[in-house]
PDB file of C-alpha atoms in Angstrom:
ATOM      1  CA  MET A 420       5.746   4.234 -12.331  1.00  0.00           C
ATOM      2  CA  ASP A 421       5.079   0.747 -11.009  1.00  0.00           C
ATOM      3  CA  VAL A 422       1.560  -0.447 -11.737  1.00  0.00           C
ATOM      4  CA  SER A 423       1.255  -2.157  -8.356  1.00  0.00           C
ATOM      5  CA  GLY A 424       2.665   0.643  -6.184  1.00  0.00           C
ATOM      6  CA  GLY A 425       0.546   2.189  -3.444  1.00  0.00           C
ATOM      7  CA  ALA A 426       1.203   5.777  -4.562  1.00  0.00           C
ATOM      8  CA  GLU A 427       0.214   4.941  -8.138  1.00  0.00           C
ATOM      9  CA  ARG A 428      -2.972   3.232  -6.959  1.00  0.00           C
ATOM     10  CA  LEU A 429      -3.857   6.313  -4.911  1.00  0.00           C
ATOM     11  CA  ILE A 430      -3.389   8.609  -7.904  1.00  0.00           C
ATOM     12  CA  SER A 431      -5.328   6.390 -10.277  1.00  0.00           C
ATOM     13  CA  GLU A 432      -8.311   6.065  -7.947  1.00  0.00           C
ATOM     14  CA  LEU A 433      -8.314   9.801  -7.233  1.00  0.00           C
ATOM     15  CA  VAL A 434      -8.385  10.605 -10.952  1.00  0.00           C
ATOM     16  CA  ARG A 435     -11.161   8.071 -11.554  1.00  0.00           C
ATOM     17  CA  HIS A 436     -13.349   9.709  -8.912  1.00  0.00           C
ATOM     18  CA  GLU A 437     -12.225  13.333  -9.393  1.00  0.00           C
ATOM     19  CA  PRO A 438     -11.584  13.861 -13.123  1.00  0.00           C
ATOM     20  CA  GLY A 439     -10.386  17.456 -12.589  1.00  0.00           C
ATOM     21  CA  HIS A 440      -6.920  16.071 -11.869  1.00  0.00           C
ATOM     22  CA  GLN A 441      -4.438  15.479 -14.680  1.00  0.00           C
ATOM     23  CA  VAL A 442      -1.512  13.060 -14.454  1.00  0.00           C
ATOM     24  CA  LEU A 443       1.976  13.407 -15.897  1.00  0.00           C
ATOM     25  CA  VAL A 444       3.895  10.122 -16.121  1.00  0.00           C
ATOM     26  CA  TYR A 445       7.618  10.366 -16.812  1.00  0.00           C
ATOM     27  CA  ASP A 446       8.552   6.719 -16.333  1.00  0.00           C
ATOM     28  CA  GLY A 447       6.169   3.872 -17.022  1.00  0.00           C
ATOM     29  CA  GLY A 448       4.737   1.513 -19.589  1.00  0.00           C
ATOM     30  CA  GLU A 449       1.370   1.420 -21.271  1.00  0.00           C
ATOM     31  CA  SER A 450       0.091  -0.870 -18.529  1.00  0.00           C
ATOM     32  CA  PHE A 451       0.237   1.890 -15.891  1.00  0.00           C
ATOM     33  CA  TYR A 452      -3.528   2.344 -15.525  1.00  0.00           C
ATOM     34  CA  ASP A 453      -6.585   2.914 -17.614  1.00  0.00           C
ATOM     35  CA  LEU A 454      -7.620   6.234 -16.115  1.00  0.00           C
ATOM     36  CA  GLY A 455     -10.369   6.962 -18.592  1.00  0.00           C
ATOM     37  CA  GLN A 456      -8.456   9.975 -19.919  1.00  0.00           C
ATOM     38  CA  PRO A 457      -5.167  10.541 -21.761  1.00  0.00           C
ATOM     39  CA  LEU A 458      -1.982  10.562 -19.715  1.00  0.00           C
ATOM     40  CA  MET A 459       0.525  13.328 -20.250  1.00  0.00           C
ATOM     41  CA  ARG A 460       3.899  11.751 -20.893  1.00  0.00           C
ATOM     42  CA  ALA A 461       7.479  12.969 -20.758  1.00  0.00           C
ATOM     43  CA  GLN A 462      10.770  11.268 -21.507  1.00  0.00           C
ATOM     44  CA  GLY A 463      12.691  10.943 -18.266  1.00  0.00           C
ATOM     45  CA  ILE A 464      12.917  13.191 -15.242  1.00  0.00           C
ATOM     46  CA  LEU A 465      14.356  16.194 -17.106  1.00  0.00           C
ATOM     47  CA  GLY A 466      11.645  15.911 -19.732  1.00  0.00           C
ATOM     48  CA  ALA A 467       9.036  15.934 -16.979  1.00  0.00           C
ATOM     49  CA  LEU A 468      10.544  19.045 -15.389  1.00  0.00           C
ATOM     50  CA  TRP A 469      10.598  20.848 -18.726  1.00  0.00           C
ATOM     51  CA  TRP A 470       6.980  19.888 -19.393  1.00  0.00           C
ATOM     52  CA  ILE A 471       5.883  21.236 -16.005  1.00  0.00           C
ATOM     53  CA  LEU A 472       7.798  24.493 -16.381  1.00  0.00           C
ATOM     54  CA  THR A 473       6.274  25.144 -19.803  1.00  0.00           C
ATOM     55  CA  HIS A 474       2.719  24.232 -18.755  1.00  0.00           C
ATOM     56  CA  LYS A 475       2.464  25.114 -15.057  1.00  0.00           C
ATOM     57  CA  ARG A 476       0.226  28.145 -15.669  1.00  0.00           C
ATOM     58  CA  ARG A 477      -2.502  25.701 -16.671  1.00  0.00           C
ATOM     59  CA  PHE A 478      -2.644  24.335 -13.123  1.00  0.00           C
ATOM     60  CA  ASP A 479      -3.520  25.683  -9.693  1.00  0.00           C
ATOM     61  CA  VAL A 480      -1.330  23.135  -7.909  1.00  0.00           C
ATOM     62  CA  VAL A 481       1.416  20.756  -9.018  1.00  0.00           C
ATOM     63  CA  HIS A 482       1.182  17.742  -6.702  1.00  0.00           C
ATOM     64  CA  LEU A 483       4.493  15.852  -6.532  1.00  0.00           C
ATOM     65  CA  HIS A 484       4.666  12.173  -5.616  1.00  0.00           C
ATOM     66  CA  LEU A 485       7.780  10.059  -5.052  1.00  0.00           C
ATOM     67  CA  PHE A 486      11.491  10.582  -5.651  1.00  0.00           C
ATOM     68  CA  PRO A 487      12.966  12.147  -7.727  1.00  0.00           C
ATOM     69  CA  SER A 488       9.968  14.277  -8.764  1.00  0.00           C
ATOM     70  CA  ILE A 489       9.652  15.745  -5.253  1.00  0.00           C
ATOM     71  CA  TYR A 490      12.928  17.585  -5.958  1.00  0.00           C
ATOM     72  CA  PHE A 491      10.998  19.759  -8.427  1.00  0.00           C
ATOM     73  CA  SER A 492       9.834  21.723  -5.373  1.00  0.00           C
ATOM     74  CA  MET A 493      13.197  23.538  -5.295  1.00  0.00           C
ATOM     75  CA  ILE A 494      12.187  25.163  -8.584  1.00  0.00           C
ATOM     76  CA  LEU A 495       8.392  25.254  -8.299  1.00  0.00           C
ATOM     77  CA  GLY A 496       8.255  26.563  -4.728  1.00  0.00           C
ATOM     78  CA  ARG A 497       4.790  27.352  -3.383  1.00  0.00           C
ATOM     79  CA  SER A 498       3.054  26.303  -6.577  1.00  0.00           C
ATOM     80  CA  CYS A 499       3.595  22.673  -5.549  1.00  0.00           C
ATOM     81  CA  VAL A 500       2.601  20.219  -2.823  1.00  0.00           C
ATOM     82  CA  VAL A 501       4.940  17.366  -1.870  1.00  0.00           C
ATOM     83  CA  HIS A 502       3.451  14.013  -0.859  1.00  0.00           C
ATOM     84  CA  GLU A 503       5.482  11.763   1.458  1.00  0.00           C
ATOM     85  CA  HIS A 504       4.490   8.104   1.047  1.00  0.00           C
ATOM     86  CA  ASN A 505       7.077   6.269   3.143  1.00  0.00           C
ATOM     87  CA  THR A 506       8.511   6.034   6.636  1.00  0.00           C
ATOM     88  CA  GLY A 507      11.972   5.451   5.197  1.00  0.00           C
ATOM     89  CA  ASN A 508      14.007   5.299   2.025  1.00  0.00           C
ATOM     90  CA  ARG A 509      17.570   4.600   0.927  1.00  0.00           C
ATOM     91  CA  ARG A 510      18.479   8.301   0.719  1.00  0.00           C
ATOM     92  CA  ARG A 511      18.150   8.656   4.473  1.00  0.00           C
ATOM     93  CA  ALA A 512      21.128   6.375   4.946  1.00  0.00           C
ATOM     94  CA  TYR A 513      23.349   9.120   3.473  1.00  0.00           C
ATOM     95  CA  GLN A 514      23.791  12.395   5.354  1.00  0.00           C
ATOM     96  CA  ILE A 515      24.609  14.245   2.142  1.00  0.00           C
ATOM     97  CA  PHE A 516      20.893  14.178   1.263  1.00  0.00           C
ATOM     98  CA  ARG A 517      19.763  15.763   4.547  1.00  0.00           C
ATOM     99  CA  PRO A 518      20.436  19.450   3.710  1.00  0.00           C
ATOM    100  CA  VAL A 519      19.083  18.957   0.194  1.00  0.00           C
ATOM    101  CA  GLU A 520      15.825  17.487   1.446  1.00  0.00           C
ATOM    102  CA  TRP A 521      15.634  20.072   4.234  1.00  0.00           C
ATOM    103  CA  LEU A 522      15.191  22.563   1.386  1.00  0.00           C
ATOM    104  CA  VAL A 523      12.985  20.299  -0.763  1.00  0.00           C
ATOM    105  CA  TYR A 524      10.273  20.013   1.875  1.00  0.00           C
ATOM    106  CA  ARG A 525      10.405  23.672   2.966  1.00  0.00           C
ATOM    107  CA  ARG A 526      10.048  25.120  -0.514  1.00  0.00           C
ATOM    108  CA  ALA A 527       6.657  23.490  -1.090  1.00  0.00           C
ATOM    109  CA  ARG A 528       3.308  25.081  -0.339  1.00  0.00           C
ATOM    110  CA  ALA A 529       2.511  22.101   1.888  1.00  0.00           C
ATOM    111  CA  VAL A 530       3.823  18.647   2.701  1.00  0.00           C
ATOM    112  CA  ILE A 531       1.387  15.756   3.044  1.00  0.00           C
ATOM    113  CA  ALA A 532       2.370  12.603   4.952  1.00  0.00           C
ATOM    114  CA  ILE A 533       0.242   9.500   4.494  1.00  0.00           C
ATOM    115  CA  SER A 534       0.461   8.489   8.161  1.00  0.00           C
ATOM    116  CA  GLN A 535       1.626   9.807  11.507  1.00  0.00           C
ATOM    117  CA  ALA A 536       4.514   7.369  11.315  1.00  0.00           C
ATOM    118  CA  ALA A 537       5.573   8.828   7.952  1.00  0.00           C
ATOM    119  CA  ALA A 538       5.295  12.367   9.361  1.00  0.00           C
ATOM    120  CA  ASP A 539       7.333  11.510  12.459  1.00  0.00           C
ATOM    121  CA  ALA A 540      10.060   9.880  10.370  1.00  0.00           C
ATOM    122  CA  LEU A 541      10.202  12.889   8.054  1.00  0.00           C
ATOM    123  CA  VAL A 542      10.513  15.342  10.958  1.00  0.00           C
ATOM    124  CA  GLN A 543      13.282  13.219  12.414  1.00  0.00           C
ATOM    125  CA  TRP A 544      15.074  13.469   9.064  1.00  0.00           C
ATOM    126  CA  VAL A 545      14.662  17.178   8.176  1.00  0.00           C
ATOM    127  CA  GLY A 546      13.324  18.774  11.355  1.00  0.00           C
ATOM    128  CA  GLY A 547       9.974  20.422  12.005  1.00  0.00           C
ATOM    129  CA  LEU A 548       8.028  21.605   8.976  1.00  0.00           C
ATOM    130  CA  PRO A 549       5.647  24.591   9.167  1.00  0.00           C
ATOM    131  CA  ARG A 550       3.132  23.221   6.663  1.00  0.00           C
ATOM    132  CA  LEU A 551       3.134  19.479   7.357  1.00  0.00           C
ATOM    133  CA  CYS A 552      -0.199  17.660   7.567  1.00  0.00           C
ATOM    134  CA  VAL A 553      -1.098  14.013   8.036  1.00  0.00           C
ATOM    135  CA  LEU A 554      -3.581  12.790   5.443  1.00  0.00           C
ATOM    136  CA  PRO A 555      -4.123   9.027   5.419  1.00  0.00           C
ATOM    137  CA  ASN A 556      -4.871   7.657   1.969  1.00  0.00           C
ATOM    138  CA  PHE A 557      -8.466   7.109   1.034  1.00  0.00           C
ATOM    139  CA  VAL A 558      -9.313   3.538   0.155  1.00  0.00           C
ATOM    140  CA  PRO A 559     -12.037   2.899  -2.448  1.00  0.00           C
ATOM    141  CA  ASP A 560     -14.607   0.472  -1.096  1.00  0.00           C
ATOM    142  CA  LEU A 561     -13.889  -2.726  -3.001  1.00  0.00           C
ATOM    143  CA  ALA A 562     -16.756  -4.493  -1.257  1.00  0.00           C
ATOM    144  CA  VAL A 563     -19.427  -2.261  -2.816  1.00  0.00           C
ATOM    145  CA  GLY A 564     -21.471  -4.222  -5.330  1.00  0.00           C
ATOM    146  CA  GLN A 565     -19.798  -7.506  -4.449  1.00  0.00           C
ATOM    147  CA  PRO A 566     -21.996 -10.592  -3.936  1.00  0.00           C
ATOM    148  CA  SER A 567     -22.580 -11.523  -0.308  1.00  0.00           C
ATOM    149  CA  GLU A 568     -21.414 -15.091  -0.945  1.00  0.00           C
ATOM    150  CA  PRO A 569     -18.352 -16.097  -2.980  1.00  0.00           C
ATOM    151  CA  ALA A 570     -19.151 -17.637  -6.335  1.00  0.00           C
ATOM    152  CA  ALA A 571     -17.889 -21.148  -7.009  1.00  0.00           C
ATOM    153  CA  CYS A 572     -15.841 -19.971  -9.973  1.00  0.00           C
ATOM    154  CA  ILE A 573     -14.006 -17.241  -8.070  1.00  0.00           C
ATOM    155  CA  HIS A 574     -11.220 -19.427  -6.752  1.00  0.00           C
ATOM    156  CA  ASP A 575      -9.480 -20.934  -9.776  1.00  0.00           C
ATOM    157  CA  CYS A 576      -6.982 -22.967  -7.788  1.00  0.00           C
ATOM    158  CA  GLN A 577      -9.195 -24.153  -4.931  1.00  0.00           C
ATOM    159  CA  GLU A 578      -8.864 -27.930  -4.758  1.00  0.00           C
ATOM    160  CA  THR A 579     -10.522 -28.790  -1.473  1.00  0.00           C
ATOM    161  CA  ARG A 580     -13.196 -27.262   0.706  1.00  0.00           C
ATOM    162  CA  HIS A 581     -11.205 -27.719   3.911  1.00  0.00           C
ATOM    163  CA  GLU A 582      -8.374 -25.352   2.896  1.00  0.00           C
ATOM    164  CA  ILE A 583      -7.700 -22.421   5.200  1.00  0.00           C
ATOM    165  CA  ARG A 584      -6.835 -19.614   2.834  1.00  0.00           C
ATOM    166  CA  LEU A 585      -4.238 -17.046   3.888  1.00  0.00           C
ATOM    167  CA  LEU A 586      -3.955 -14.034   1.593  1.00  0.00           C
ATOM    168  CA  MET A 587      -1.018 -11.636   1.239  1.00  0.00           C
ATOM    169  CA  VAL A 588      -1.406  -8.734  -1.189  1.00  0.00           C
ATOM    170  CA  ALA A 589       2.031  -7.179  -1.662  1.00  0.00           C
ATOM    171  CA  SER A 590       4.679  -6.606  -4.298  1.00  0.00           C
ATOM    172  CA  LEU A 591       7.357  -9.299  -4.315  1.00  0.00           C
ATOM    173  CA  THR A 592      10.054  -6.953  -3.033  1.00  0.00           C
ATOM    174  CA  PRO A 593      12.461  -7.131  -0.084  1.00  0.00           C
ATOM    175  CA  LYS A 594      10.597  -4.761   2.230  1.00  0.00           C
ATOM    176  CA  LYS A 595       7.478  -6.975   2.165  1.00  0.00           C
ATOM    177  CA  ASN A 596       9.494  -9.856   3.674  1.00  0.00           C
ATOM    178  CA  HIS A 597       7.693 -12.723   1.945  1.00  0.00           C
ATOM    179  CA  ALA A 598      10.587 -15.002   2.913  1.00  0.00           C
ATOM    180  CA  PHE A 599       9.495 -14.758   6.532  1.00  0.00           C
ATOM    181  CA  MET A 600       5.905 -15.640   5.626  1.00  0.00           C
ATOM    182  CA  LEU A 601       7.083 -18.769   3.825  1.00  0.00           C
ATOM    183  CA  GLN A 602       8.789 -19.874   7.031  1.00  0.00           C
ATOM    184  CA  VAL A 603       5.550 -19.237   8.915  1.00  0.00           C
ATOM    185  CA  LEU A 604       3.625 -21.318   6.381  1.00  0.00           C
ATOM    186  CA  ALA A 605       6.097 -24.180   6.813  1.00  0.00           C
ATOM    187  CA  ALA A 606       5.332 -24.159  10.551  1.00  0.00           C
ATOM    188  CA  LEU A 607       1.553 -24.283   9.999  1.00  0.00           C
ATOM    189  CA  PRO A 608      -0.555 -27.421   9.426  1.00  0.00           C
ATOM    190  CA  THR A 609      -0.894 -28.507   5.806  1.00  0.00           C
ATOM    191  CA  ALA A 610      -4.505 -27.287   5.682  1.00  0.00           C
ATOM    192  CA  PHE A 611      -3.180 -23.712   5.479  1.00  0.00           C
ATOM    193  CA  VAL A 612      -2.648 -22.441   1.935  1.00  0.00           C
ATOM    194  CA  LEU A 613      -1.011 -19.111   1.067  1.00  0.00           C
ATOM    195  CA  HIS A 614      -2.222 -16.986  -1.849  1.00  0.00           C
ATOM    196  CA  LEU A 615       0.178 -14.252  -2.990  1.00  0.00           C
ATOM    197  CA  VAL A 616      -1.181 -11.377  -5.074  1.00  0.00           C
ATOM    198  CA  GLY A 617       1.568  -9.143  -6.405  1.00  0.00           C
ATOM    199  CA  GLU A 618       4.530  -9.184  -8.727  1.00  0.00           C
ATOM    200  CA  GLY A 619       8.162  -8.241  -8.335  1.00  0.00           C
ATOM    201  CA  PRO A 620      11.826  -9.167  -8.729  1.00  0.00           C
ATOM    202  CA  LEU A 621      11.853 -11.744  -5.918  1.00  0.00           C
ATOM    203  CA  ARG A 622       9.418 -14.179  -7.501  1.00  0.00           C
ATOM    204  CA  ASP A 623      12.016 -16.710  -8.663  1.00  0.00           C
ATOM    205  CA  GLU A 624      13.820 -16.561  -5.328  1.00  0.00           C
ATOM    206  CA  LEU A 625      10.570 -17.138  -3.427  1.00  0.00           C
ATOM    207  CA  VAL A 626       9.712 -20.108  -5.645  1.00  0.00           C
ATOM    208  CA  ARG A 627      13.134 -21.564  -4.869  1.00  0.00           C
ATOM    209  CA  GLN A 628      12.708 -20.982  -1.136  1.00  0.00           C
ATOM    210  CA  ALA A 629       9.220 -22.500  -1.154  1.00  0.00           C
ATOM    211  CA  GLY A 630      10.667 -25.622  -2.759  1.00  0.00           C
ATOM    212  CA  GLU A 631      13.389 -25.876  -0.127  1.00  0.00           C
ATOM    213  CA  LEU A 632      10.822 -25.517   2.665  1.00  0.00           C
ATOM    214  CA  GLY A 633       8.546 -28.116   1.089  1.00  0.00           C
ATOM    215  CA  VAL A 634       5.554 -25.773   0.821  1.00  0.00           C
ATOM    216  CA  MET A 635       5.410 -25.139  -2.933  1.00  0.00           C
ATOM    217  CA  ASP A 636       2.204 -27.154  -3.235  1.00  0.00           C
ATOM    218  CA  ARG A 637       0.582 -24.853  -0.645  1.00  0.00           C
ATOM    219  CA  ILE A 638       1.420 -21.542  -2.339  1.00  0.00           C
ATOM    220  CA  HIS A 639      -0.334 -19.885  -5.261  1.00  0.00           C
ATOM    221  CA  PHE A 640       1.387 -16.996  -7.091  1.00  0.00           C
ATOM    222  CA  HIS A 641      -1.316 -14.914  -8.772  1.00  0.00           C
ATOM    223  CA  GLY A 642       0.876 -12.046  -9.985  1.00  0.00           C
ATOM    224  CA  ALA A 643      -0.378  -8.458 -10.162  1.00  0.00           C
ATOM    225  CA  GLU A 644      -4.162  -8.266 -10.495  1.00  0.00           C
ATOM    226  CA  ARG A 645      -6.537  -5.352 -10.795  1.00  0.00           C
ATOM    227  CA  ASP A 646      -9.477  -7.355  -9.471  1.00  0.00           C
ATOM    228  CA  VAL A 647      -8.123  -7.904  -5.971  1.00  0.00           C
ATOM    229  CA  ALA A 648     -11.649  -8.036  -4.529  1.00  0.00           C
ATOM    230  CA  ARG A 649     -12.169 -11.609  -5.696  1.00  0.00           C
ATOM    231  CA  HIS A 650      -9.252 -12.725  -3.542  1.00  0.00           C
ATOM    232  CA  TYR A 651     -10.428 -10.846  -0.460  1.00  0.00           C
ATOM    233  CA  ARG A 652     -13.863 -12.427  -0.814  1.00  0.00           C
ATOM    234  CA  THR A 653     -12.463 -15.939  -0.582  1.00  0.00           C
ATOM    235  CA  ALA A 654      -9.764 -15.387   2.050  1.00  0.00           C
ATOM    236  CA  ASP A 655     -10.099 -16.697   5.586  1.00  0.00           C
ATOM    237  CA  LEU A 656      -7.393 -14.432   6.989  1.00  0.00           C
ATOM    238  CA  CYS A 657      -4.975 -11.866   5.556  1.00  0.00           C
ATOM    239  CA  VAL A 658      -1.320 -11.507   6.484  1.00  0.00           C
ATOM    240  CA  LEU A 659       1.296  -8.825   5.885  1.00  0.00           C
ATOM    241  CA  THR A 660       4.897  -9.285   7.016  1.00  0.00           C
ATOM    242  CA  SER A 661       6.452  -6.010   5.827  1.00  0.00           C
ATOM    243  CA  ASN A 662       9.566  -4.598   7.444  1.00  0.00           C
ATOM    244  CA  TRP A 663       7.918  -1.183   7.176  1.00  0.00           C
ATOM    245  CA  GLU A 664       5.016   0.521   5.418  1.00  0.00           C
ATOM    246  CA  GLY A 665       4.042   4.110   4.816  1.00  0.00           C
ATOM    247  CA  PHE A 666       0.365   3.199   4.987  1.00  0.00           C
ATOM    248  CA  GLY A 667      -1.385  -0.149   5.377  1.00  0.00           C
ATOM    249  CA  LEU A 668      -3.669   0.174   2.356  1.00  0.00           C
ATOM    250  CA  VAL A 669      -4.181  -3.543   1.818  1.00  0.00           C
ATOM    251  CA  ALA A 670      -5.069  -4.058   5.487  1.00  0.00           C
ATOM    252  CA  ILE A 671      -7.864  -1.519   5.058  1.00  0.00           C
ATOM    253  CA  GLU A 672      -9.004  -3.119   1.814  1.00  0.00           C
ATOM    254  CA  ALA A 673      -9.269  -6.455   3.621  1.00  0.00           C
ATOM    255  CA  ALA A 674     -11.187  -4.784   6.454  1.00  0.00           C
ATOM    256  CA  GLN A 675     -13.825  -3.629   3.960  1.00  0.00           C
ATOM    257  CA  PHE A 676     -14.698  -7.313   3.601  1.00  0.00           C
ATOM    258  CA  GLY A 677     -14.588  -7.859   7.361  1.00  0.00           C
ATOM    259  CA  ILE A 678     -11.281  -9.733   7.110  1.00  0.00           C
ATOM    260  CA  PRO A 679      -8.593  -8.933   9.706  1.00  0.00           C
ATOM    261  CA  THR A 680      -4.938  -8.788   8.701  1.00  0.00           C
ATOM    262  CA  VAL A 681      -2.208 -10.224  10.902  1.00  0.00           C
ATOM    263  CA  VAL A 682       0.594  -7.631  10.959  1.00  0.00           C
ATOM    264  CA  PRO A 683       3.940  -7.015  12.689  1.00  0.00           C
ATOM    265  CA  ASN A 684       4.473  -4.091  15.037  1.00  0.00           C
ATOM    266  CA  VAL A 685       6.079  -1.726  12.515  1.00  0.00           C
ATOM    267  CA  PRO A 686       5.394   1.902  11.515  1.00  0.00           C
ATOM    268  CA  GLY A 687       2.589   2.284   9.012  1.00  0.00           C
ATOM    269  CA  LEU A 688       0.933  -1.027   9.942  1.00  0.00           C
ATOM    270  CA  ARG A 689       0.380  -0.734  13.679  1.00  0.00           C
ATOM    271  CA  ASP A 690      -1.702   2.415  13.007  1.00  0.00           C
ATOM    272  CA  PHE A 691      -4.576   0.325  11.642  1.00  0.00           C
ATOM    273  CA  VAL A 692      -5.258  -2.694  13.831  1.00  0.00           C
ATOM    274  CA  PRO A 693      -8.847  -2.411  15.120  1.00  0.00           C
ATOM    275  CA  ASP A 694      -8.351  -5.603  17.159  1.00  0.00           C
ATOM    276  CA  LYS A 695      -4.893  -5.667  18.757  1.00  0.00           C
ATOM    277  CA  ARG A 696      -4.905  -9.453  18.913  1.00  0.00           C
ATOM    278  CA  PHE A 697      -3.897  -9.350  15.244  1.00  0.00           C
ATOM    279  CA  LEU A 698      -0.758  -7.293  16.013  1.00  0.00           C
ATOM    280  CA  ILE A 699       2.280  -9.518  16.659  1.00  0.00           C
ATOM    281  CA  GLN A 700       5.336  -8.146  18.449  1.00  0.00           C
ATOM    282  CA  GLU A 701       7.780 -10.985  17.811  1.00  0.00           C
ATOM    283  CA  ARG A 702       9.496 -11.845  14.524  1.00  0.00           C
ATOM    284  CA  GLU A 703       9.663 -15.579  15.049  1.00  0.00           C
ATOM    285  CA  PRO A 704       8.008 -17.953  12.522  1.00  0.00           C
ATOM    286  CA  ALA A 705       6.912 -20.334  15.294  1.00  0.00           C
ATOM    287  CA  VAL A 706       5.260 -17.473  17.203  1.00  0.00           C
ATOM    288  CA  TRP A 707       3.420 -16.308  14.103  1.00  0.00           C
ATOM    289  CA  ALA A 708       2.276 -19.822  13.263  1.00  0.00           C
ATOM    290  CA  LYS A 709       0.903 -20.295  16.776  1.00  0.00           C
ATOM    291  CA  ARG A 710      -0.910 -16.967  16.711  1.00  0.00           C
ATOM    292  CA  ILE A 711      -2.400 -17.581  13.263  1.00  0.00           C
ATOM    293  CA  LEU A 712      -3.761 -20.901  14.494  1.00  0.00           C
ATOM    294  CA  GLU A 713      -5.402 -19.072  17.404  1.00  0.00           C
ATOM    295  CA  LEU A 714      -6.646 -16.152  15.321  1.00  0.00           C
ATOM    296  CA  ARG A 715      -8.236 -18.241  12.582  1.00  0.00           C
ATOM    297  CA  SER A 716     -11.394 -18.769  14.644  1.00  0.00           C
ATOM    298  CA  VAL A 717     -11.327 -15.184  15.951  1.00  0.00           C
ATOM    299  CA  ALA A 718     -11.308 -13.847  12.386  1.00  0.00           C
ATOM    300  CA  SER A 719     -14.603 -15.570  11.596  1.00  0.00           C
ATOM    301  CA  ASP A 720     -16.407 -13.993  14.566  1.00  0.00           C
ATOM    302  CA  ASP A 721     -19.255 -11.729  13.430  1.00  0.00           C
ATOM    303  CA  THR A 722     -18.396  -9.028  15.968  1.00  0.00           C
ATOM    304  CA  VAL A 723     -14.762  -8.904  14.864  1.00  0.00           C
ATOM    305  CA  GLN A 724     -15.738  -8.717  11.199  1.00  0.00           C
ATOM    306  CA  SER A 725     -18.204  -5.913  11.925  1.00  0.00           C
ATOM    307  CA  THR A 726     -15.529  -4.002  13.857  1.00  0.00           C
ATOM    308  CA  TYR A 727     -13.178  -4.157  10.889  1.00  0.00           C
ATOM    309  CA  ARG A 728     -15.831  -3.082   8.385  1.00  0.00           C
ATOM    310  CA  GLU A 729     -16.694  -0.046  10.511  1.00  0.00           C
ATOM    311  CA  ALA A 730     -13.037   0.906  10.978  1.00  0.00           C
ATOM    312  CA  ALA A 731     -12.472   0.866   7.214  1.00  0.00           C
ATOM    313  CA  LYS A 732     -15.187   3.500   6.688  1.00  0.00           C
ATOM    314  CA  ALA A 733     -12.925   6.188   8.184  1.00  0.00           C
ATOM    315  CA  PHE A 734     -10.855   6.119   4.986  1.00  0.00           C
ATOM    316  CA  SER A 735     -13.554   7.308   2.583  1.00  0.00           C
ATOM    317  CA  LEU A 736     -12.906   9.418  -0.500  1.00  0.00           C
ATOM    318  CA  GLN A 737     -15.192  12.197   0.758  1.00  0.00           C
ATOM    319  CA  ALA A 738     -13.224  12.693   3.981  1.00  0.00           C
ATOM    320  CA  TYR A 739      -9.973  12.625   2.014  1.00  0.00           C
ATOM    321  CA  LEU A 740     -11.037  15.317  -0.456  1.00  0.00           C
ATOM    322  CA  VAL A 741     -11.988  17.772   2.293  1.00  0.00           C
ATOM    323  CA  LYS A 742      -8.524  17.505   3.839  1.00  0.00           C
ATOM    324  CA  LEU A 743      -6.788  17.551   0.458  1.00  0.00           C
ATOM    325  CA  ASP A 744      -8.514  20.809  -0.486  1.00  0.00           C
ATOM    326  CA  ALA A 745      -7.305  22.314   2.800  1.00  0.00           C
ATOM    327  CA  ALA A 746      -3.720  21.337   1.956  1.00  0.00           C
ATOM    328  CA  TYR A 747      -4.054  22.904  -1.489  1.00  0.00           C
ATOM    329  CA  ALA A 748      -5.371  26.207  -0.093  1.00  0.00           C
TER     330      ALA A 748
END
C-alpha cells in the first residue's frame, strides 16, 4: 500500500477513530501508518487470500479495497464488501476484464462507491448492481485544534511576505497532471509561488520541467507529509489539476480551513465545488492563470471562506459510520 494514497488514508483514519476494525496489509513497508495497533501482514496477494480464508470466521465482514484484493469477492461471496475508489482504471481499457469484474462486483454483499461519478462509471463498466451504494469518504477535520493565526515558524521556505502561496496536495503521478500546473505557474506573475505536498515517480521529471520553464525558484517540493494542516493554514489558494479523481479529499481538507480549491471539470472533483467560480472548464494554462488571478481576491472573502467551511462539515465521521453500518447489514 502507498502511504500517500487516498484509500489508505481513509482506512487509517477509520481505524484510528473506530478501533474495532483490523487491517491486513499484503504489500507495503513499515512506513504505511502508525495505526496505534499491530497490522496483520501477509506476503503477497496469495498470502493475503490464504490468511483471510483461514481467519475469516473471526470477522463479521471482510471489507476489500483496491485491486487485486477486490477479486477475493469471487471466493468470499456475501461475507465481503467491495469498495470502489476510482472513476477509472487501466483494466477498463481491456474488454477481457469486463466479464470477470461483472462477477467480482455481484458476488459481494454490497458495493460501495466513493462518489456518484465512481458509481456511474462502474455501472457503465459492469451494468447495474443490486447492492450498490454511494458513500463519500469522511474527512477528519484537520482544522480542529489548529491556531487561528499561522505561526511564524510554520512556513520553512517563506522568504517574503508578499508571496501568494498556491498549494497542491497530490501524489507526483501522471493522473494528477502537475505538468499542466507548472505551465500555469509560468503564466502567472512572479509573486505566485507553488507548494507541492506529495511524493511520486515524476518528481525528477517535474524538477526538469520547472527548470525549462524558468519557475524552479517559485516551486517548493515538500514530499509526503503527515502534517498537511500546516500547509493548508498558510496557503492563499489551493489548486488541483487532476485528469480524474474518485473523490476530492484534499479539496474538502482545504475547505475545512476556509480555503477554496481551483479544480478542472472532471468526475470526482466537480462534485465538491461550493462556489462554481472555482470550477474551470478549459484546459488552457493561460485561461487558468487568468482565472487564478481573478480568484485570488475572491478566496479571501469571509463569506466564501465560511461557505467552504460549512460545506466540509457534510463529510463527518459520524455521518459516514451510519451509512457504512447500513452497507454492512
